[in-house]
Amino acid sequence: MAEIQKIAVLVSGGGTNLQALIDAQARGALGCGKISLVVASKPGVYALERAAAAGIEGRVLARKDFDSIAAYSAAMRDLLVGEGIRLVVLAGFMTILDEQLFEAFPYRIVNVHPALIPSFCGKGFYGLHVHEAALAKGVKVSGATVHFVTPECDAGPIILQKAVEVHEEDTPESLQLRIMREAEWKILPEAVRLFCDGRLEVRDNKVYKKS
Ligand code: GAR
């Protein structure tokens, strides 16, 4: 049997994407991946309850306890390296990390973004703001992207994308929910499985799937 790949999921909020990963693991859909740690950027977030309910260790590494992004990133790196983590998943993680983490986990950090990158991404585009911008532009299709994380915000190689229809009567909240249901909760576990089963290769900033 192939070696187990330890996964850490970093969260800041409700954790529905974490739940999708937990559910995928329960039905054997994460391949060799095993969620072994959930790290929250602040205490009291509901994602930690989801981790506890699934019997997964949850830790809080609070951004406010550190003076700088550099100090926070170093502490996060030390925690994840110390736990022998193979893959880091940013699942609604709303805190900026720096290159110390990216250098320790080259092409081993993935992020789920609630739009079709390169649309509606980069600095300031997170959570509901992304859907507000999509509705303000009047796009007819939006969606979600899972990509590798590199030092440039939302610019790393794209692993999977899925398009979702925008409806005329959508609010940011209704669009967010449809994109989560139809795209994020599907492509995030799928990308994690592909990674953990050694099926992803990065060449020239592009991701290729190995069969
Ligand atoms: C998700 O929609 C995720 O794509 C988004 O935050 C939400 C977190 O929800 N992430 C970003 O905007 C990152 N730029 P969740 O806590 O229920 O998974």
PDB file of C-alpha atoms and ligand atoms in Angstrom:
ATOM      1  CA  MET A   1       0.000   0.000   0.000  1.00  0.00           C
ATOM      2  CA  ALA A   2       1.215   3.531  -0.820  1.00  0.00           C
ATOM      3  CA  GLU A   3       2.468   5.687   2.024  1.00  0.00           C
ATOM      4  CA  ILE A   4      -0.002   7.803   4.009  1.00  0.00           C
ATOM      5  CA  GLN A   5       0.331  11.536   3.253  1.00  0.00           C
ATOM      6  CA  LYS A   6      -0.361  13.702   6.297  1.00  0.00           C
ATOM      7  CA  ILE A   7      -2.562  16.711   5.548  1.00  0.00           C
ATOM      8  CA  ALA A   8      -2.946  19.902   7.602  1.00  0.00           C
ATOM      9  CA  VAL A   9      -5.985  22.077   6.903  1.00  0.00           C
ATOM     10  CA  LEU A  10      -5.684  25.786   7.787  1.00  0.00           C
ATOM     11  CA  VAL A  11      -8.971  27.560   8.548  1.00  0.00           C
ATOM     12  CA  SER A  12     -10.352  30.885   9.748  1.00  0.00           C
ATOM     13  CA  GLY A  13     -14.124  30.454   9.716  1.00  0.00           C
ATOM     14  CA  GLY A  14     -17.049  28.145   9.258  1.00  0.00           C
ATOM     15  CA  GLY A  15     -15.043  25.375   7.671  1.00  0.00           C
ATOM     16  CA  THR A  16     -17.469  24.020   5.080  1.00  0.00           C
ATOM     17  CA  ASN A  17     -14.518  23.180   2.833  1.00  0.00           C
ATOM     18  CA  LEU A  18     -12.867  21.391   5.755  1.00  0.00           C
ATOM     19  CA  GLN A  19     -16.132  19.457   6.152  1.00  0.00           C
ATOM     20  CA  ALA A  20     -16.053  18.484   2.472  1.00  0.00           C
ATOM     21  CA  LEU A  21     -12.545  17.107   3.036  1.00  0.00           C
ATOM     22  CA  ILE A  22     -13.618  15.240   6.186  1.00  0.00           C
ATOM     23  CA  ASP A  23     -16.600  13.737   4.320  1.00  0.00           C
ATOM     24  CA  ALA A  24     -14.391  12.761   1.384  1.00  0.00           C
ATOM     25  CA  GLN A  25     -11.959  11.056   3.734  1.00  0.00           C
ATOM     26  CA  ALA A  26     -14.828   9.149   5.394  1.00  0.00           C
ATOM     27  CA  ARG A  27     -15.907   7.719   2.035  1.00  0.00           C
ATOM     28  CA  GLY A  28     -12.342   6.858   1.057  1.00  0.00           C
ATOM     29  CA  ALA A  29     -12.083   9.631  -1.525  1.00  0.00           C
ATOM     30  CA  LEU A  30      -8.814  11.242  -0.348  1.00  0.00           C
ATOM     31  CA  GLY A  31      -6.645   8.447  -1.661  1.00  0.00           C
ATOM     32  CA  CYS A  32      -3.461   8.210   0.388  1.00  0.00           C
ATOM     33  CA  GLY A  33      -4.267  11.485   2.164  1.00  0.00           C
ATOM     34  CA  LYS A  34      -5.122  11.640   5.846  1.00  0.00           C
ATOM     35  CA  ILE A  35      -6.215  14.842   7.574  1.00  0.00           C
ATOM     36  CA  SER A  36      -4.080  14.817  10.700  1.00  0.00           C
ATOM     37  CA  LEU A  37      -4.244  18.425  11.871  1.00  0.00           C
ATOM     38  CA  VAL A  38      -6.525  21.466  11.630  1.00  0.00           C
ATOM     39  CA  VAL A  39      -4.986  24.862  12.457  1.00  0.00           C
ATOM     40  CA  ALA A  40      -7.167  27.932  13.032  1.00  0.00           C
ATOM     41  CA  SER A  41      -5.941  31.537  12.807  1.00  0.00           C
ATOM     42  CA  LYS A  42      -8.211  32.544  15.689  1.00  0.00           C
ATOM     43  CA  PRO A  43      -9.972  30.811  18.577  1.00  0.00           C
ATOM     44  CA  GLY A  44     -13.654  29.905  18.592  1.00  0.00           C
ATOM     45  CA  VAL A  45     -14.150  29.299  14.868  1.00  0.00           C
ATOM     46  CA  TYR A  46     -16.739  26.681  13.935  1.00  0.00           C
ATOM     47  CA  ALA A  47     -14.215  24.791  11.810  1.00  0.00           C
ATOM     48  CA  LEU A  48     -12.542  23.667  15.052  1.00  0.00           C
ATOM     49  CA  GLU A  49     -15.810  22.053  16.160  1.00  0.00           C
ATOM     50  CA  ARG A  50     -15.991  20.212  12.859  1.00  0.00           C
ATOM     51  CA  ALA A  51     -12.453  18.914  13.431  1.00  0.00           C
ATOM     52  CA  ALA A  52     -13.261  17.801  16.983  1.00  0.00           C
ATOM     53  CA  ALA A  53     -16.448  16.039  15.834  1.00  0.00           C
ATOM     54  CA  ALA A  54     -14.385  14.099  13.316  1.00  0.00           C
ATOM     55  CA  GLY A  55     -11.736  13.207  15.910  1.00  0.00           C
ATOM     56  CA  ILE A  56      -9.062  15.357  14.234  1.00  0.00           C
ATOM     57  CA  GLU A  57      -6.595  17.345  16.317  1.00  0.00           C
ATOM     58  CA  GLY A  58      -7.324  21.079  16.230  1.00  0.00           C
ATOM     59  CA  ARG A  59      -4.868  23.812  17.191  1.00  0.00           C
ATOM     60  CA  VAL A  60      -5.137  27.570  17.335  1.00  0.00           C
ATOM     61  CA  LEU A  61      -2.218  29.642  16.114  1.00  0.00           C
ATOM     62  CA  ALA A  62      -3.668  33.097  16.602  1.00  0.00           C
ATOM     63  CA  ARG A  63      -2.409  35.821  14.279  1.00  0.00           C
ATOM     64  CA  LYS A  64      -2.943  38.416  17.001  1.00  0.00           C
ATOM     65  CA  ASP A  65      -0.373  36.701  19.227  1.00  0.00           C
ATOM     66  CA  PHE A  66       2.420  37.553  16.749  1.00  0.00           C
ATOM     67  CA  ASP A  67       3.931  40.957  15.970  1.00  0.00           C
ATOM     68  CA  SER A  68       4.500  40.377  12.276  1.00  0.00           C
ATOM     69  CA  ILE A  69       3.567  38.214   9.303  1.00  0.00           C
ATOM     70  CA  ALA A  70       7.153  36.918   9.360  1.00  0.00           C
ATOM     71  CA  ALA A  71       6.932  35.753  12.982  1.00  0.00           C
ATOM     72  CA  TYR A  72       3.520  34.183  12.371  1.00  0.00           C
ATOM     73  CA  SER A  73       4.689  32.405   9.206  1.00  0.00           C
ATOM     74  CA  ALA A  74       7.778  31.039  10.971  1.00  0.00           C
ATOM     75  CA  ALA A  75       5.663  29.672  13.811  1.00  0.00           C
ATOM     76  CA  MET A  76       3.245  28.081  11.334  1.00  0.00           C
ATOM     77  CA  ARG A  77       6.133  26.537   9.389  1.00  0.00           C
ATOM     78  CA  ASP A  78       7.675  25.120  12.567  1.00  0.00           C
ATOM     79  CA  LEU A  79       4.354  23.638  13.663  1.00  0.00           C
ATOM     80  CA  LEU A  80       3.634  21.998  10.282  1.00  0.00           C
ATOM     81  CA  VAL A  81       7.191  20.743   9.727  1.00  0.00           C
ATOM     82  CA  GLY A  82       7.281  19.401  13.293  1.00  0.00           C
ATOM     83  CA  GLU A  83       4.080  17.440  12.661  1.00  0.00           C
ATOM     84  CA  GLY A  84       5.515  15.833   9.533  1.00  0.00           C
ATOM     85  CA  ILE A  85       2.877  17.378   7.289  1.00  0.00           C
ATOM     86  CA  ARG A  86       3.123  16.526   3.590  1.00  0.00           C
ATOM     87  CA  LEU A  87       0.316  18.737   2.214  1.00  0.00           C
ATOM     88  CA  VAL A  88      -1.026  22.035   3.566  1.00  0.00           C
ATOM     89  CA  VAL A  89      -4.569  22.989   2.520  1.00  0.00           C
ATOM     90  CA  LEU A  90      -5.742  26.595   2.876  1.00  0.00           C
ATOM     91  CA  ALA A  91      -9.506  26.188   3.257  1.00  0.00           C
ATOM     92  CA  GLY A  92     -10.905  29.643   3.900  1.00  0.00           C
ATOM     93  CA  PHE A  93      -7.694  30.692   5.645  1.00  0.00           C
ATOM     94  CA  MET A  94      -7.851  34.501   5.740  1.00  0.00           C
ATOM     95  CA  THR A  95      -4.403  35.331   7.129  1.00  0.00           C
ATOM     96  CA  ILE A  96      -1.419  36.238   4.974  1.00  0.00           C
ATOM     97  CA  LEU A  97       1.642  33.986   5.201  1.00  0.00           C
ATOM     98  CA  ASP A  98       5.078  34.711   3.751  1.00  0.00           C
ATOM     99  CA  GLU A  99       7.748  32.886   1.763  1.00  0.00           C
ATOM    100  CA  GLN A 100       9.116  31.076   4.823  1.00  0.00           C
ATOM    101  CA  LEU A 101       6.132  28.759   4.590  1.00  0.00           C
ATOM    102  CA  PHE A 102       6.190  28.508   0.784  1.00  0.00           C
ATOM    103  CA  GLU A 103       9.906  27.627   0.823  1.00  0.00           C
ATOM    104  CA  ALA A 104       9.366  24.884   3.404  1.00  0.00           C
ATOM    105  CA  PHE A 105       6.450  23.438   1.355  1.00  0.00           C
ATOM    106  CA  PRO A 106       7.257  24.006  -2.331  1.00  0.00           C
ATOM    107  CA  TYR A 107       4.203  23.048  -4.417  1.00  0.00           C
ATOM    108  CA  ARG A 108       2.868  21.390  -1.287  1.00  0.00           C
ATOM    109  CA  ILE A 109       0.362  24.090  -0.301  1.00  0.00           C
ATOM    110  CA  VAL A 110      -3.009  24.325  -2.045  1.00  0.00           C
ATOM    111  CA  ASN A 111      -5.690  27.001  -1.766  1.00  0.00           C
ATOM    112  CA  VAL A 112      -9.340  27.052  -2.774  1.00  0.00           C
ATOM    113  CA  HIS A 113     -10.481  30.379  -4.251  1.00  0.00           C
ATOM    114  CA  PRO A 114     -14.158  31.161  -4.926  1.00  0.00           C
ATOM    115  CA  ALA A 115     -13.795  32.448  -8.512  1.00  0.00           C
ATOM    116  CA  LEU A 116     -12.307  31.410 -11.830  1.00  0.00           C
ATOM    117  CA  ILE A 117      -8.724  32.691 -11.522  1.00  0.00           C
ATOM    118  CA  PRO A 118      -7.444  35.031 -13.042  1.00  0.00           C
ATOM    119  CA  SER A 119     -10.818  36.745 -12.512  1.00  0.00           C
ATOM    120  CA  PHE A 120     -11.674  38.279  -9.148  1.00  0.00           C
ATOM    121  CA  CYS A 121      -8.504  37.276  -7.347  1.00  0.00           C
ATOM    122  CA  GLY A 122      -5.495  38.831  -5.656  1.00  0.00           C
ATOM    123  CA  LYS A 123      -5.278  41.243  -2.751  1.00  0.00           C
ATOM    124  CA  GLY A 124      -8.663  42.142  -1.231  1.00  0.00           C
ATOM    125  CA  PHE A 125     -10.536  39.361  -3.032  1.00  0.00           C
ATOM    126  CA  TYR A 126     -11.612  36.978  -0.312  1.00  0.00           C
ATOM    127  CA  GLY A 127     -14.879  35.582   1.023  1.00  0.00           C
ATOM    128  CA  LEU A 128     -18.012  37.524   0.060  1.00  0.00           C
ATOM    129  CA  HIS A 129     -15.983  40.362  -1.547  1.00  0.00           C
ATOM    130  CA  VAL A 130     -15.214  38.022  -4.435  1.00  0.00           C
ATOM    131  CA  HIS A 131     -18.905  37.421  -5.138  1.00  0.00           C
ATOM    132  CA  GLU A 132     -19.785  41.115  -4.705  1.00  0.00           C
ATOM    133  CA  ALA A 133     -17.209  41.936  -7.397  1.00  0.00           C
ATOM    134  CA  ALA A 134     -18.503  39.212  -9.729  1.00  0.00           C
ATOM    135  CA  LEU A 135     -22.082  40.496  -9.404  1.00  0.00           C
ATOM    136  CA  ALA A 136     -20.964  44.127  -9.833  1.00  0.00           C
ATOM    137  CA  LYS A 137     -19.290  43.166 -13.116  1.00  0.00           C
ATOM    138  CA  GLY A 138     -22.345  41.243 -14.284  1.00  0.00           C
ATOM    139  CA  VAL A 139     -20.515  38.070 -15.219  1.00  0.00           C
ATOM    140  CA  LYS A 140     -22.787  35.221 -16.278  1.00  0.00           C
ATOM    141  CA  VAL A 141     -20.427  32.490 -15.099  1.00  0.00           C
ATOM    142  CA  SER A 142     -18.182  32.309 -12.065  1.00  0.00           C
ATOM    143  CA  GLY A 143     -16.834  29.291 -10.197  1.00  0.00           C
ATOM    144  CA  ALA A 144     -13.959  28.053  -8.101  1.00  0.00           C
ATOM    145  CA  THR A 145     -10.262  27.331  -8.490  1.00  0.00           C
ATOM    146  CA  VAL A 146      -7.866  25.108  -6.566  1.00  0.00           C
ATOM    147  CA  HIS A 147      -4.241  26.111  -7.090  1.00  0.00           C
ATOM    148  CA  PHE A 148      -0.805  25.676  -5.630  1.00  0.00           C
ATOM    149  CA  VAL A 149       0.239  28.558  -3.416  1.00  0.00           C
ATOM    150  CA  THR A 150       3.301  30.589  -4.413  1.00  0.00           C
ATOM    151  CA  PRO A 151       4.553  33.915  -3.004  1.00  0.00           C
ATOM    152  CA  GLU A 152       2.369  35.918  -5.426  1.00  0.00           C
ATOM    153  CA  CYS A 153      -1.214  36.022  -4.126  1.00  0.00           C
ATOM    154  CA  ASP A 154      -3.616  33.703  -6.065  1.00  0.00           C
ATOM    155  CA  ALA A 155      -1.102  33.344  -8.925  1.00  0.00           C
ATOM    156  CA  GLY A 156       0.235  29.813  -8.396  1.00  0.00           C
ATOM    157  CA  PRO A 157      -0.289  26.941 -10.862  1.00  0.00           C
ATOM    158  CA  ILE A 158      -3.939  25.984 -11.294  1.00  0.00           C
ATOM    159  CA  ILE A 159      -4.857  22.398 -10.393  1.00  0.00           C
ATOM    160  CA  LEU A 160      -8.627  22.288 -10.989  1.00  0.00           C
ATOM    161  CA  GLN A 161     -11.408  24.734 -11.885  1.00  0.00           C
ATOM    162  CA  LYS A 162     -15.170  24.400 -12.127  1.00  0.00           C
ATOM    163  CA  ALA A 163     -17.602  26.901 -13.616  1.00  0.00           C
ATOM    164  CA  VAL A 164     -20.938  27.789 -11.978  1.00  0.00           C
ATOM    165  CA  GLU A 165     -23.815  29.818 -13.473  1.00  0.00           C
ATOM    166  CA  VAL A 166     -24.604  33.247 -12.078  1.00  0.00           C
ATOM    167  CA  HIS A 167     -28.343  34.003 -11.800  1.00  0.00           C
ATOM    168  CA  GLU A 168     -29.860  37.479 -12.299  1.00  0.00           C
ATOM    169  CA  GLU A 169     -31.454  37.411  -8.869  1.00  0.00           C
ATOM    170  CA  ASP A 170     -28.265  36.328  -7.066  1.00  0.00           C
ATOM    171  CA  THR A 171     -27.019  38.048  -3.938  1.00  0.00           C
ATOM    172  CA  PRO A 172     -23.371  37.650  -2.863  1.00  0.00           C
ATOM    173  CA  GLU A 173     -24.596  35.106  -0.317  1.00  0.00           C
ATOM    174  CA  SER A 174     -26.638  33.011  -2.765  1.00  0.00           C
ATOM    175  CA  LEU A 175     -23.814  33.007  -5.306  1.00  0.00           C
ATOM    176  CA  GLN A 176     -21.295  32.054  -2.622  1.00  0.00           C
ATOM    177  CA  LEU A 177     -23.434  29.099  -1.554  1.00  0.00           C
ATOM    178  CA  ARG A 178     -23.990  27.845  -5.135  1.00  0.00           C
ATOM    179  CA  ILE A 179     -20.254  28.077  -5.878  1.00  0.00           C
ATOM    180  CA  MET A 180     -19.431  26.195  -2.681  1.00  0.00           C
ATOM    181  CA  ARG A 181     -22.005  23.459  -3.348  1.00  0.00           C
ATOM    182  CA  GLU A 182     -21.395  23.002  -7.053  1.00  0.00           C
ATOM    183  CA  ALA A 183     -17.677  23.666  -7.226  1.00  0.00           C
ATOM    184  CA  GLU A 184     -15.535  24.158  -4.102  1.00  0.00           C
ATOM    185  CA  TRP A 185     -16.766  21.149  -2.124  1.00  0.00           C
ATOM    186  CA  LYS A 186     -16.107  18.949  -5.175  1.00  0.00           C
ATOM    187  CA  ILE A 187     -12.844  20.170  -6.635  1.00  0.00           C
ATOM    188  CA  LEU A 188     -11.003  20.696  -3.341  1.00  0.00           C
ATOM    189  CA  PRO A 189     -11.215  17.033  -2.213  1.00  0.00           C
ATOM    190  CA  GLU A 190     -10.503  15.928  -5.790  1.00  0.00           C
ATOM    191  CA  ALA A 191      -7.343  18.078  -5.987  1.00  0.00           C
ATOM    192  CA  VAL A 192      -6.193  16.788  -2.593  1.00  0.00           C
ATOM    193  CA  ARG A 193      -6.694  13.202  -3.730  1.00  0.00           C
ATOM    194  CA  LEU A 194      -4.741  13.798  -6.934  1.00  0.00           C
ATOM    195  CA  PHE A 195      -1.880  15.337  -4.952  1.00  0.00           C
ATOM    196  CA  CYS A 196      -1.790  12.630  -2.294  1.00  0.00           C
ATOM    197  CA  ASP A 197      -1.817   9.892  -4.917  1.00  0.00           C
ATOM    198  CA  GLY A 198       1.190  11.508  -6.634  1.00  0.00           C
ATOM    199  CA  ARG A 199      -0.790  12.392  -9.759  1.00  0.00           C
ATOM    200  CA  LEU A 200       0.201  16.068 -10.103  1.00  0.00           C
ATOM    201  CA  GLU A 201       3.236  17.408 -11.861  1.00  0.00           C
ATOM    202  CA  VAL A 202       4.205  21.098 -12.197  1.00  0.00           C
ATOM    203  CA  ARG A 203       6.100  22.231 -15.271  1.00  0.00           C
ATOM    204  CA  ASP A 204       6.508  25.862 -16.446  1.00  0.00           C
ATOM    205  CA  ASN A 205       3.996  27.071 -13.852  1.00  0.00           C
ATOM    206  CA  LYS A 206       1.338  24.680 -15.169  1.00  0.00           C
ATOM    207  CA  VAL A 207      -0.084  21.574 -13.553  1.00  0.00           C
ATOM    208  CA  TYR A 208      -0.286  18.325 -15.504  1.00  0.00           C
ATOM    209  CA  LYS A 209      -2.222  15.266 -14.363  1.00  0.00           C
ATOM    210  CA  LYS A 210      -0.376  11.976 -14.516  1.00  0.00           C
ATOM    211  CA  SER A 211      -2.476   8.905 -15.218  1.00  0.00           C
TER     212      SER A 211
HETATM  213  C1  GAR B   1     -14.718  29.777   0.779  1.00  0.00           C
HETATM  214  O1  GAR B   1     -15.657  30.260  -0.143  1.00  0.00           O
HETATM  215  C2  GAR B   1     -13.319  29.920   0.224  1.00  0.00           C
HETATM  216  O2  GAR B   1     -13.242  29.686  -1.156  1.00  0.00           O
HETATM  217  C3  GAR B   1     -13.042  31.367   0.538  1.00  0.00           C
HETATM  218  O3  GAR B   1     -13.573  31.569   1.817  1.00  0.00           O
HETATM  219  C4  GAR B   1     -14.672  30.668   2.021  1.00  0.00           C
HETATM  220  C5  GAR B   1     -14.443  29.894   3.289  1.00  0.00           C
HETATM  221  O4  GAR B   1     -15.553  29.114   3.629  1.00  0.00           O
HETATM  222  N1  GAR B   1     -11.636  31.639   0.462  1.00  0.00           N
HETATM  223  C6  GAR B   1     -11.139  32.780   0.011  1.00  0.00           C
HETATM  224  O5  GAR B   1     -11.825  33.710  -0.320  1.00  0.00           O
HETATM  225  C7  GAR B   1      -9.616  32.833  -0.050  1.00  0.00           C
HETATM  226  N2  GAR B   1      -9.187  33.891  -0.915  1.00  0.00           N
HETATM  227  P1  GAR B   1     -15.442  27.867   4.615  1.00  0.00           P
HETATM  228  O6  GAR B   1     -14.759  28.349   5.901  1.00  0.00           O
HETATM  229  O7  GAR B   1     -16.884  27.504   4.882  1.00  0.00           O
HETATM  230  O8  GAR B   1     -14.683  26.784   3.928  1.00  0.00           O
END
